[in-house]
mmCIF file of C-alpha atoms in Angstrom:
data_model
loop_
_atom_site.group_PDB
_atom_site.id
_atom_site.type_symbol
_atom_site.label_atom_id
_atom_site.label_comp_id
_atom_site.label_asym_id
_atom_site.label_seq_id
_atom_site.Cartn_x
_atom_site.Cartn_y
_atom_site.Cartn_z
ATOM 1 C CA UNK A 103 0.000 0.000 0.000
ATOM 2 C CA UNK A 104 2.705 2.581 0.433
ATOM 3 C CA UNK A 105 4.025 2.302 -3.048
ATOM 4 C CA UNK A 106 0.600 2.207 -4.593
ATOM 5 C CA UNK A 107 0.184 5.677 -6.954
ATOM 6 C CA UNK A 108 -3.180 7.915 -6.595
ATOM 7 C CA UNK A 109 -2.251 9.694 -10.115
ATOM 8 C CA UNK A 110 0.589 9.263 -12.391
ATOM 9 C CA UNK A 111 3.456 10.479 -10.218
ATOM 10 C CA UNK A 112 1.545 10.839 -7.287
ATOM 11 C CA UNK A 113 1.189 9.088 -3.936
ATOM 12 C CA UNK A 114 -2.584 8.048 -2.992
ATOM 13 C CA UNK A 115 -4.502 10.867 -1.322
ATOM 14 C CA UNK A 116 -5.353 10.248 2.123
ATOM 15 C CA UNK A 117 -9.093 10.443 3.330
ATOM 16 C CA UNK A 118 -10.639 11.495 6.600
ATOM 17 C CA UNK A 119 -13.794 11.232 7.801
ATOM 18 C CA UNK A 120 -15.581 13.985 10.065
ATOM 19 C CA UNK A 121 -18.098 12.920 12.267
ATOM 20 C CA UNK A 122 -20.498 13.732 15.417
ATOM 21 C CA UNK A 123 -23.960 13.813 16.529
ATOM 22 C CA UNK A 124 -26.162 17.114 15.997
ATOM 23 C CA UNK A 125 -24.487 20.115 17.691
ATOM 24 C CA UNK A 126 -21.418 18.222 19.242
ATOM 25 C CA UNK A 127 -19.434 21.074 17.595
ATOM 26 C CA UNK A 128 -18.450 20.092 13.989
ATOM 27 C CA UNK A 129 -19.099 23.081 11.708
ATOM 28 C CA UNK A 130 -17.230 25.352 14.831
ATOM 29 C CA UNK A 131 -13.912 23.233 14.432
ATOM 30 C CA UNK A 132 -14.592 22.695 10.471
ATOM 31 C CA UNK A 133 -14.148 26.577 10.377
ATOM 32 C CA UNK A 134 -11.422 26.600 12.576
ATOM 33 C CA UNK A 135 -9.853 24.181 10.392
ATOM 34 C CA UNK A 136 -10.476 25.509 7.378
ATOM 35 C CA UNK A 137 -8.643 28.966 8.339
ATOM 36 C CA UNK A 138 -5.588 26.937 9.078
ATOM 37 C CA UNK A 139 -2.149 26.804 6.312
ATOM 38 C CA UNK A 140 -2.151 22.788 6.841
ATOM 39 C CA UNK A 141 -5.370 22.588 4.674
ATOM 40 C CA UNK A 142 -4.138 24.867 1.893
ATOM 41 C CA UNK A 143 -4.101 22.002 -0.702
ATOM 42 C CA UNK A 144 -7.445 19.674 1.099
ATOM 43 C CA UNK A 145 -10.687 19.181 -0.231
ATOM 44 C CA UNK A 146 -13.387 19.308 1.695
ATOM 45 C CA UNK A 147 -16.639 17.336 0.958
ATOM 46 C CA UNK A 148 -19.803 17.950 2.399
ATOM 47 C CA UNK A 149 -23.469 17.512 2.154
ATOM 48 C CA UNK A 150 -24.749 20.560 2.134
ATOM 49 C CA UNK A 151 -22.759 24.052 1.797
ATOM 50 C CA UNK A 152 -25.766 25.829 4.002
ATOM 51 C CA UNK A 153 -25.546 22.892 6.512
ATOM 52 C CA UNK A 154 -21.723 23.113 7.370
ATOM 53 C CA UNK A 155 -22.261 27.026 7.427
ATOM 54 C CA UNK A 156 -19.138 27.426 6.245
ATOM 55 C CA UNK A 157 -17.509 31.387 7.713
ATOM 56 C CA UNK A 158 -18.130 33.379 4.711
ATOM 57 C CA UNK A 159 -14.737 35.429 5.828
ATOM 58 C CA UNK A 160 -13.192 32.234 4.739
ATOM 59 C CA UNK A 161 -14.606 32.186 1.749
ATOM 60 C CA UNK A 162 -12.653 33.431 -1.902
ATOM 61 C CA UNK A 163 -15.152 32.451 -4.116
ATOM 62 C CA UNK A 164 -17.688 30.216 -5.096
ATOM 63 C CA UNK A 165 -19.230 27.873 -8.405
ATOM 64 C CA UNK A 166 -22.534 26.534 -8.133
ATOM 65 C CA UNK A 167 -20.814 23.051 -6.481
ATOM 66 C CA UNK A 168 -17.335 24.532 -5.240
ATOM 67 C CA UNK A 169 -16.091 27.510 -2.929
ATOM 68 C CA UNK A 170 -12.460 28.071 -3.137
ATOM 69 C CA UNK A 171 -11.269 29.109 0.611
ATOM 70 C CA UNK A 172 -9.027 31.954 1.422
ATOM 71 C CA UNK A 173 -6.241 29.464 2.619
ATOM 72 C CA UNK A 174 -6.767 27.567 -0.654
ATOM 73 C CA UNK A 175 -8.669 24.739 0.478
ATOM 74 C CA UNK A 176 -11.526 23.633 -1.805
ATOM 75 C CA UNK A 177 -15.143 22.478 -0.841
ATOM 76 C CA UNK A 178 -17.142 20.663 -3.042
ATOM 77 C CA UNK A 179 -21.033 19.174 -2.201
ATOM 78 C CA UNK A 180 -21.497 15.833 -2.735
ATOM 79 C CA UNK A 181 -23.046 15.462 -6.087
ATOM 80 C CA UNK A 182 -24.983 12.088 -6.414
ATOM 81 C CA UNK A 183 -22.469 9.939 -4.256
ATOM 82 C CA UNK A 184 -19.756 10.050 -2.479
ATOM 83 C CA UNK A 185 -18.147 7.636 -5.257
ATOM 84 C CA UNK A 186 -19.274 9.912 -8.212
ATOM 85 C CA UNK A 187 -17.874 13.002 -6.352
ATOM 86 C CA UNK A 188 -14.096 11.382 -5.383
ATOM 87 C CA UNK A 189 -14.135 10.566 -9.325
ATOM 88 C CA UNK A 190 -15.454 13.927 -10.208
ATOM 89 C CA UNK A 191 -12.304 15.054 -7.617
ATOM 90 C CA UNK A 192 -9.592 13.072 -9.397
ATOM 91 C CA UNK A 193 -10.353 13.928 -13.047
ATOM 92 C CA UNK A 194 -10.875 17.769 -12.269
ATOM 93 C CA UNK A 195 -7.208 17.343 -10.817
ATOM 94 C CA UNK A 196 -5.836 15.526 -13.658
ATOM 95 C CA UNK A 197 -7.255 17.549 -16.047
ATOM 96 C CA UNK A 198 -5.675 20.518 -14.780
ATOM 97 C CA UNK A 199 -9.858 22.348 -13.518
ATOM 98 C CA UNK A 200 -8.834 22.588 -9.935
ATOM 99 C CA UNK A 201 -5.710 22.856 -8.417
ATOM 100 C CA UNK A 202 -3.964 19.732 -7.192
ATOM 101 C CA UNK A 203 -4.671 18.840 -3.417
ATOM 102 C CA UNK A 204 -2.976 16.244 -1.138
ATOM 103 C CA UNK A 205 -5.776 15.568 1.694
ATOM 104 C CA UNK A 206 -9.475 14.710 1.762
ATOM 105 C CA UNK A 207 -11.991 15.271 4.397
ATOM 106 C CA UNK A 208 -15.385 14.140 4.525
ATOM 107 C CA UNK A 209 -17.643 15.614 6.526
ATOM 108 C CA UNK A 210 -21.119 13.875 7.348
ATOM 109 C CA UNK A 211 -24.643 14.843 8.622
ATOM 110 C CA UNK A 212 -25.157 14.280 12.398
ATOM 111 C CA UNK A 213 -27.331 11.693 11.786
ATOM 112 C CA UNK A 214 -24.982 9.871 9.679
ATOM 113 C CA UNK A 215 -23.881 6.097 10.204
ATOM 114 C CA UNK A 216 -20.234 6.401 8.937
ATOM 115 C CA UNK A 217 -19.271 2.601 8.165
ATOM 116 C CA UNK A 218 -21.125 3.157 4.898
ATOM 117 C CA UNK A 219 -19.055 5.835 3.798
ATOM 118 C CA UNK A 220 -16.373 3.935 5.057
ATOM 119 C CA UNK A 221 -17.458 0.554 3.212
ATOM 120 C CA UNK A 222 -17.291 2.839 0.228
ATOM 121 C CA UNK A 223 -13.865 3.833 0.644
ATOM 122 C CA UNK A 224 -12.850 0.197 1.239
ATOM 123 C CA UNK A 225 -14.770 -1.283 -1.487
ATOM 124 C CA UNK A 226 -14.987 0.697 -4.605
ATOM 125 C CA UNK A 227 -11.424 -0.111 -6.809
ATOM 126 C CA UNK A 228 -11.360 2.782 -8.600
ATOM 127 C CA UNK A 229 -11.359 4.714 -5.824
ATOM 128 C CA UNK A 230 -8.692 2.545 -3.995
ATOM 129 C CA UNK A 231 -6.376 3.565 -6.995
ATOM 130 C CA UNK A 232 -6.819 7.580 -6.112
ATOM 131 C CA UNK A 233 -7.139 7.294 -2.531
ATOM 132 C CA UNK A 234 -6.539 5.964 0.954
ATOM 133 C CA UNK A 235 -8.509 5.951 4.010
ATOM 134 C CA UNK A 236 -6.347 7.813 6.682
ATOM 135 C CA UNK A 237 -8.923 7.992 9.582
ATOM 136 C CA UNK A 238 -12.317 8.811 11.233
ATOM 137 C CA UNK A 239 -12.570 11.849 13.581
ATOM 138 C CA UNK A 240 -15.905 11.911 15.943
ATOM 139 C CA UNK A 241 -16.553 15.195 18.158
ATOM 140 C CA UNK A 242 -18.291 14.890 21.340
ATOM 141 C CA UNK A 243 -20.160 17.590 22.786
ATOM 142 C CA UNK A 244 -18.856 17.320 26.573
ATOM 143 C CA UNK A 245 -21.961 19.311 27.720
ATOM 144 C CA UNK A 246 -24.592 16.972 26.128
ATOM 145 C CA UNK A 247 -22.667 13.873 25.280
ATOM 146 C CA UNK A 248 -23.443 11.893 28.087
ATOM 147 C CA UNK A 249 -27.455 12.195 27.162
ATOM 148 C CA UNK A 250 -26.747 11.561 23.411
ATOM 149 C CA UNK A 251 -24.446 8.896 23.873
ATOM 150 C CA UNK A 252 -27.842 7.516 26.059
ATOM 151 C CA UNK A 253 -30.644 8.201 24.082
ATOM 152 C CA UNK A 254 -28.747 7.942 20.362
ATOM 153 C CA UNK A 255 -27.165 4.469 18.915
ATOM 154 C CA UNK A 256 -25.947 6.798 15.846
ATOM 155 C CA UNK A 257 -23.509 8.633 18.284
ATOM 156 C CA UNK A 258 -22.582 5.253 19.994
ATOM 157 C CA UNK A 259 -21.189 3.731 16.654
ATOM 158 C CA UNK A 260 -19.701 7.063 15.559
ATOM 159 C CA UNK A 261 -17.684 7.378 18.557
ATOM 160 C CA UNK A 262 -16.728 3.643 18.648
ATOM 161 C CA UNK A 263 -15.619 3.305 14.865
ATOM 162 C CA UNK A 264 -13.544 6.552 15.586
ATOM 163 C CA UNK A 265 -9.866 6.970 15.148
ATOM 164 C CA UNK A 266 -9.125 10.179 16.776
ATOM 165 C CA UNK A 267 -12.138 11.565 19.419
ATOM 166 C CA UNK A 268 -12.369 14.878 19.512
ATOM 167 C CA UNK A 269 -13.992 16.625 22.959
ATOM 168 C CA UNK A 270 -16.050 19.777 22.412
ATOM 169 C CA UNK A 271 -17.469 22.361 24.510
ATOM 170 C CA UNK A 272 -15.579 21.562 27.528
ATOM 171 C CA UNK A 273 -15.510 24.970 28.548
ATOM 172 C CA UNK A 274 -19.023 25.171 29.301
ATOM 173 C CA UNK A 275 -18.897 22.012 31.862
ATOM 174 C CA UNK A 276 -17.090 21.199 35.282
ATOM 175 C CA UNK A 277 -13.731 19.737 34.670
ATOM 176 C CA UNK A 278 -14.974 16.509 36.439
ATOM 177 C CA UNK A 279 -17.920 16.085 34.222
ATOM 178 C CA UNK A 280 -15.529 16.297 31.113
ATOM 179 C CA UNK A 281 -13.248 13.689 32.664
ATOM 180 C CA UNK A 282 -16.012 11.091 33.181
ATOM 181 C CA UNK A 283 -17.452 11.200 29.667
ATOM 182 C CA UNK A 284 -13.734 11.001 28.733
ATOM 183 C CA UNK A 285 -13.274 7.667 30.989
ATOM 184 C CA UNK A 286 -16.532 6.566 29.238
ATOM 185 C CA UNK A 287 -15.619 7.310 26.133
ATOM 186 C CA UNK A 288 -12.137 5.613 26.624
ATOM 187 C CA UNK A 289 -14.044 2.317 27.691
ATOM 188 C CA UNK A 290 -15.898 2.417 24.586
ATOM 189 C CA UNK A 291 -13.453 2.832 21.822
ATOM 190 C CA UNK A 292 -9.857 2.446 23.746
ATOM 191 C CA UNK A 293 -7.640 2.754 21.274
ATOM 192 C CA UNK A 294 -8.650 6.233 19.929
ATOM 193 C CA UNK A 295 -6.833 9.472 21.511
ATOM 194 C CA UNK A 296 -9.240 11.902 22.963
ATOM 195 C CA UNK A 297 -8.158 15.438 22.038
ATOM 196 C CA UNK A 298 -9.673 18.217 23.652
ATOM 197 C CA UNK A 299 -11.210 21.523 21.829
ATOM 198 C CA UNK A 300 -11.172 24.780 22.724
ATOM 199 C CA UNK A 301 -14.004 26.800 21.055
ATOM 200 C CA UNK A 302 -13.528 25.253 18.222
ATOM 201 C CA UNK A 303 -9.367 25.653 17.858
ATOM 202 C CA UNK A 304 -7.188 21.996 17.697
ATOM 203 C CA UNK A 305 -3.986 21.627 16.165
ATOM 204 C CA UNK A 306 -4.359 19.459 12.884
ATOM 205 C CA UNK A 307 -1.225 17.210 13.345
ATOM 206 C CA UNK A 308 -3.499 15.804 15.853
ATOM 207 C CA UNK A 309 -6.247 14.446 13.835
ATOM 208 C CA UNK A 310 -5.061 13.563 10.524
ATOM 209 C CA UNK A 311 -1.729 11.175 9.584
ATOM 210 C CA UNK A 312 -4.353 8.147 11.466
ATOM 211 C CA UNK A 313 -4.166 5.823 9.031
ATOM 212 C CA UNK A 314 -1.937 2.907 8.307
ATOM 213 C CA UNK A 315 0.544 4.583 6.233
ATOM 214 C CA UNK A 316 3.083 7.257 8.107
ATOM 215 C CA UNK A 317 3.613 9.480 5.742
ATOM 216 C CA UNK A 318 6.625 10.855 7.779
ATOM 217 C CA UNK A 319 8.387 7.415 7.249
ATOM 218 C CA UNK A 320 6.624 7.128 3.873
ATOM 219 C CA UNK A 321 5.984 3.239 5.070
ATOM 220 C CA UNK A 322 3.197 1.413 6.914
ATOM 221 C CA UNK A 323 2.917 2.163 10.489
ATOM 222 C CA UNK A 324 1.233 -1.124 12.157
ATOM 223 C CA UNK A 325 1.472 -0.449 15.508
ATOM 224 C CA UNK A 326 0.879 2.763 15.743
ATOM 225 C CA UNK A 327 -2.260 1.653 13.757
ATOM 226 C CA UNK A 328 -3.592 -1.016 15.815
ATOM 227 C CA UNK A 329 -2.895 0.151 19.462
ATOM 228 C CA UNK A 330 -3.582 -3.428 20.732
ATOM 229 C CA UNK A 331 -1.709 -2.124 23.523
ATOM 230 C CA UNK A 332 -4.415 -0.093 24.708
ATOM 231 C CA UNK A 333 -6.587 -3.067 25.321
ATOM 232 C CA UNK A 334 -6.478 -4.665 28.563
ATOM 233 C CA UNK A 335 -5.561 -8.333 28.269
ATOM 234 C CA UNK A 336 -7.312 -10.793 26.953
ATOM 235 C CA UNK A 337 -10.147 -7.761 26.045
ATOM 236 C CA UNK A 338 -11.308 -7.265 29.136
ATOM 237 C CA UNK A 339 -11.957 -4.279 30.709
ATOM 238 C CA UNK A 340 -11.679 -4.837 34.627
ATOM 239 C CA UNK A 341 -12.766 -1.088 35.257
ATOM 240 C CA UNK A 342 -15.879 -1.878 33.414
ATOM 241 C CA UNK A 343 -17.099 -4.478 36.262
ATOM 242 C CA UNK A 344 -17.031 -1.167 38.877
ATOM 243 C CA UNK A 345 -19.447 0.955 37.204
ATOM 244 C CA UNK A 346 -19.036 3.383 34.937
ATOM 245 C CA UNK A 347 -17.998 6.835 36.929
ATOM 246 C CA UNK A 348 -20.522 9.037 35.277
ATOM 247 C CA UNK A 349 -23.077 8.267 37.468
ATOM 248 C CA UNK A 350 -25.134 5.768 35.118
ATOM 249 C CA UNK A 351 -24.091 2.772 36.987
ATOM 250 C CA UNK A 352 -24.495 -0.502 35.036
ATOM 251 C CA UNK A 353 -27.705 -0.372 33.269
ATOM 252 C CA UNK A 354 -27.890 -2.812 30.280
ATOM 253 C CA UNK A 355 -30.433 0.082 28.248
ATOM 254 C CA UNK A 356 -27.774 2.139 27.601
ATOM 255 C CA UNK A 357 -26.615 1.779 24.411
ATOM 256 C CA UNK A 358 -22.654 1.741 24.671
ATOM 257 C CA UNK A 359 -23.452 -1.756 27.030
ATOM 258 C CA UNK A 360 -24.106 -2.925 23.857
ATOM 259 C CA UNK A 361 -20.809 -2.097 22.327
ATOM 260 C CA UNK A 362 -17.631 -4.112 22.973
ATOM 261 C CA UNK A 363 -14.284 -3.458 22.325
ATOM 262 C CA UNK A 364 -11.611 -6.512 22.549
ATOM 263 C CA UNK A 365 -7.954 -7.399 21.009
ATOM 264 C CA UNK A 366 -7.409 -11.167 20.344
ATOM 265 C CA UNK A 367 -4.554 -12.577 20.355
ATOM 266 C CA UNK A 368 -3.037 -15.767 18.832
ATOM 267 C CA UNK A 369 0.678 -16.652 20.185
ATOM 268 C CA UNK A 370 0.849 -19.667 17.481
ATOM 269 C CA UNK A 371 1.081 -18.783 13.340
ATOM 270 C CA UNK A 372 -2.402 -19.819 11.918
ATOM 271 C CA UNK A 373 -3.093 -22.040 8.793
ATOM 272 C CA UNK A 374 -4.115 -19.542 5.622
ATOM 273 C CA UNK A 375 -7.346 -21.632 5.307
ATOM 274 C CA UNK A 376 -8.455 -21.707 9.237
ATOM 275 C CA UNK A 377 -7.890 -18.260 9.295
ATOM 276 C CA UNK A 378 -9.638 -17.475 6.180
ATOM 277 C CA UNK A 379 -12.497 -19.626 6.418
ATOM 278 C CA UNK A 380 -13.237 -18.662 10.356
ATOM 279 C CA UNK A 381 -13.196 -14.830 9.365
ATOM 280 C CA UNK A 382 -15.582 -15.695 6.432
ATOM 281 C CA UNK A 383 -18.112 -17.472 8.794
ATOM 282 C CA UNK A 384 -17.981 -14.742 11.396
ATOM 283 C CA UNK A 385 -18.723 -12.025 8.837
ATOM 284 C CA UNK A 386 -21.656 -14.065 7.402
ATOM 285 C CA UNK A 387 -23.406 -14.594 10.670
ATOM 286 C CA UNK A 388 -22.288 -11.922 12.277
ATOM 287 C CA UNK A 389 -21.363 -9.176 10.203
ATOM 288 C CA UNK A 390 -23.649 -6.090 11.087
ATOM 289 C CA UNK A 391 -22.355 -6.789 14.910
ATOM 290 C CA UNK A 392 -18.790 -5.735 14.176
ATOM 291 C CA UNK A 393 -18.307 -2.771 13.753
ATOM 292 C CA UNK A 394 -15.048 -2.349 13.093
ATOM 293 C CA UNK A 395 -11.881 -4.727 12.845
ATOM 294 C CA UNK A 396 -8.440 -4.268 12.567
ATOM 295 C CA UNK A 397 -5.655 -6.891 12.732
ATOM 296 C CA UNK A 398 -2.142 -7.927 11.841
ATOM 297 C CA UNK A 399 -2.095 -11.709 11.560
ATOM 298 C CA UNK A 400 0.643 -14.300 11.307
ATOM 299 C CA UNK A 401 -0.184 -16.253 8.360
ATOM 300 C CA UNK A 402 1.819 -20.154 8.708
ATOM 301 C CA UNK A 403 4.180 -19.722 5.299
ATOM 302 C CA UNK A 404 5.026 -16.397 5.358
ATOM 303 C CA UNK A 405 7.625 -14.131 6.451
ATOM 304 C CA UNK A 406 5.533 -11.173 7.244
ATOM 305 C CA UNK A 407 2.211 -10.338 8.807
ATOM 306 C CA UNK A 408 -0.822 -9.852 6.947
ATOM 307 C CA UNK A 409 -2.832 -6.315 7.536
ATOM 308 C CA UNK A 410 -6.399 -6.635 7.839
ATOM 309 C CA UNK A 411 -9.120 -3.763 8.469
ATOM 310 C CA UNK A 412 -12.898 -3.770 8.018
ATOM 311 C CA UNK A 413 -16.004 -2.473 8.754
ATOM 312 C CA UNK A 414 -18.784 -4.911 9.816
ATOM 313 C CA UNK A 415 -18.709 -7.241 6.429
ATOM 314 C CA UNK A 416 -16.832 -5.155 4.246
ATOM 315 C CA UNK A 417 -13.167 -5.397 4.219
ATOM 316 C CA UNK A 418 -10.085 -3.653 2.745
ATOM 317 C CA UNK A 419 -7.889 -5.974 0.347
ATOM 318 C CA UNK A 420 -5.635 -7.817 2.909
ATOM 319 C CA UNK A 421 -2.157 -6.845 3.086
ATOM 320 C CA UNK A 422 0.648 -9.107 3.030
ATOM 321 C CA UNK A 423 3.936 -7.128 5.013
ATOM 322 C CA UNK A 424 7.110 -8.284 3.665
ATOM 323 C CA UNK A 425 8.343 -8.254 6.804
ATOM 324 C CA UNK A 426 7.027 -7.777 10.732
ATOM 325 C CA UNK A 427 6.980 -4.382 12.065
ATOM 326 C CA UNK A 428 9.056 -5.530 15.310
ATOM 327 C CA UNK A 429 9.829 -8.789 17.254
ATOM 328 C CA UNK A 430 6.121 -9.502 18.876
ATOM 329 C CA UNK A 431 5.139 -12.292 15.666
ATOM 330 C CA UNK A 432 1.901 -12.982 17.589
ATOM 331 C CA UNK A 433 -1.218 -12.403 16.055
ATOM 332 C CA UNK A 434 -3.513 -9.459 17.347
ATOM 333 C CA UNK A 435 -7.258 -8.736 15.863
ATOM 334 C CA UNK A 436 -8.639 -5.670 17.826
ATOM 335 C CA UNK A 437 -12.559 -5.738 17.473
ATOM 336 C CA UNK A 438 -15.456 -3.269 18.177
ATOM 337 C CA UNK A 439 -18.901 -5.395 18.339
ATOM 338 C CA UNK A 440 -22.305 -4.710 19.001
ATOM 339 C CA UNK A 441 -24.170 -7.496 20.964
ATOM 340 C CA UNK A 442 -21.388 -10.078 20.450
ATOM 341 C CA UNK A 443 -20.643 -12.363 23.000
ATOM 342 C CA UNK A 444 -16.427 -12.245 23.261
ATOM 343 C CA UNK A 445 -15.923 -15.516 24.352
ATOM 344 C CA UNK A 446 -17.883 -16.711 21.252
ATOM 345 C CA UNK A 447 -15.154 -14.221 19.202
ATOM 346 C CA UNK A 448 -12.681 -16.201 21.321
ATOM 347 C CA UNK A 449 -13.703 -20.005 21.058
ATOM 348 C CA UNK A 450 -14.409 -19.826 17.379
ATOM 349 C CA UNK A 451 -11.068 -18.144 16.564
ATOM 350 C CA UNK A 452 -9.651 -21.222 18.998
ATOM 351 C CA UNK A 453 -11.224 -23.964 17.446
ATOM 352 C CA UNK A 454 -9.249 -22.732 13.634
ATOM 353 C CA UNK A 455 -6.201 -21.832 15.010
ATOM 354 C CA UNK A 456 -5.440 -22.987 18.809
ATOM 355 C CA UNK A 457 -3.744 -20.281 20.658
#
C-alpha cells in the first residue's frame, strides 16, 4: 500500500472522515480548520454548503458546487455519491480544472452512520487507486454527550468506529464532568486518543496522519495503527465491572453496554485456510455486529504479517507485510462489536487456530 500511486506520479490521497452527533461542535472546528495553512491544498466534501455554514470570511469564491477558501482549500457538495464526487475530484485534478490537493476530508450529517461511507472507501477499486482511508474523527459535545451517547445508537457507533475523538465544549462544563465522559468514552473505543477543543481551535497534526501509512516514514505504520496495547488483556476491561464513573451505573439500556471493544490474540502462526475460512463465517453470521476490525495476523508460510481492516462485512484488500513491524510475531485482531458475545469471538477463533 505505500508504493501504490493515486495519479501518475503521485502518492494516494489520504481520506478522513468527520463525524459527530447534531451540535457536538463540527461546523465550529470545520471553520477553525479551514482557516488553518495545513489545509491549503485539502478538499473538503460535504453535504450541504448551508448545513456546514461554512464562515463566509473564509470564503474566496464560489461555483454553483465549489467555494475556493481563502487558505486555498476547496469544498465541493457531494453530487450524487460520495463515489461519483471522489471521481469527479480526481479527473478535475488531472485535467488541470482545480488545483492539485494532497488531503481529503469528509464531513457527514449528524445523523450519519459512517461505516457506509467507510465501506465505500474500502470497497470501490477505482477509488482505492486515487485514494486511501487515513482515519475517522468523531466530536463529542462534553456538555450533552453523556445524554446523546444515552438516548442515540448513531452517536454510539460514531464514537466507537472513531480513530481520533475529539472533545467539544468543555468549557461550558465542570472539569470533572468532562473527565467522566472522557473515561466513558475511553471504555468504549480504547484505542482512539481523545483530544480536547477549545471553542472550536485543535492543532491538525493531531487528527489527521491516522491511518496505516506514516507518511513521515513514507511506510506502513502497524502499531501505531492497531494500538492493541491499549486493550487490557485478553479484552477485558476490569474497570468496566465497577461501574461506569458518570453516574449511570451498570444499566444494560444504555446503548454503549451494547458495544464491545476486545484485542485477540493468537501466540501460534495460523493455517491460511483456518484463518480465512473462520473470518468468512464470522462475517456471514455476524457481520452487522462488528463494527469495526483491525488486525495484523501471522499467516503459517510467510515471512511477514498480513494487515487486515474492516467495517462490519466489508473489508479492505488484505495486506501481506514483507516483513514484521518488530519482534512480537503474535497475532492481534482488535474488534469493536455490538451485541457479540467475546468468548464466542474467542472459542471460534480457537477452534481454527489454537492459541
Amino acid at each position: 500500500m505505500s508504493d501504490r500511486r493515486g495519479s501518475p506520479g503521485g502518492p494516494l490521497v489520504p481520506v478522513s472522515l468527520l463525524t459527530g452527533f447534531l451540535g457536538s461542535g463540527k461546523t465550529t472546528v470545520l471553520n477553525k480548520l479551514l482557516s488553518r495553512a495545513e489545509f491549503a491544498r485539502t478538499v473538503v466534501v460535504i453535504n450541504e454548503f448551508g448545513e456546514i455554514g461554512l464562515d463566509h470570511e473564509l470564503v474566496e469564491s464560489s461555483t454553483e458546487d465549489m467555494v475556493l477558501l481563502k487558505s486555498g482549500c476547496l469544498c465541493c457538495t457531494i453530487r450524487g455519491d460520495l463515489v461519483d464526487t471522489l471521481r469527479g475530484l480526481t479527473a478535475r485534478k488531472l485535467g488541470g480544472t482545480i488545483a492539485p490537493f494532497d488531503r481529503v476530508l469528509i464531513e457527514t450529517t449528524g445523523l450519519a452512520d459512517p461505516a457506509p461511507i467507510l465501506h465505500t472507501l474500502m470497497s470501490d477499486l477505482a477509488l482505492n487507486s486515487a485514494y486511501r482511508l487515513d482515519g475517522v474523527i468523531t466530536t463529542v459535545d462534553a456538555a450533552t454527550g453523556d445524554a446523546t451517547l444515552d438516548r442515540q445508537i448513531e452517536s454510539v457507533k460514531q464514537a466507537a468506529v472513531a480513530d481520533r475523538l475529539l472533545l467539544t465544549k468543555t468549557d461550558l462544563v465542570p472539569p470533572a464532568q468532562s473527565m467522566a465522559l472522557s473515561q466513558r468514552l475511553r471504555r468504549l473505543n480504547p484505542a482512539a486518543p481523545i483530544i480536547v477543543s477549545r471553542q472550536g481551535e485543535v492543532d491538525p497534526a493531531s487528527l489527521l496522519d491516522a491511518g496505516l501509512y506514516n507518511p513521515e516514514t513514507k511506510s506502513l505504520d502497524v502499531q501505531r495503527w492497531l494500538k492493541a496495547e491499549a486493550y487490557t488483556p485478553d479484552g477485558h476491561d476490569h474497570n468496566h465491572e465497577h461501574g461506569h464513573g458518570h453516574g449511570h451505573g451498570h444499566d444494560i439500556n444504555r446503548h454503549d453496554e451494547h458495544i464491545k471493544a476486545v484485542c485477540l490474540t493468537v501466540e501460534e502462526p495460523i493455517p491460511a485456510s483456518a484463518f480465512d475460512t473462520w473470518l468468512g463465517l464470522l462475517l456471514a453470521m455476524k457481520g452487522p455486529d462488528i463494527l469495526r476490525v483491525k488486525g495484523i495476523v501471522n499467516i503459517e508460510g510467510f515471512d511477514g504479517p498480513l494487515v487486515i481492516h474492516g467495517v462490519q462485512h466489508v473489508f479492505h484488500p488484505p495486506l501481506q507485510m514483507k516483513k514484521w513491524p518488530g519482534n512480537d510475531r503474535r497475532t492481534r485482531i482488535v474488534f469493536i462489536t455490538r451485541d457479540l458475545d467475546e468468548s464466542a469471538l474467542r472459542d471460534t477463533l480457537r477452534m481454527f487456530a489454537p492459541a
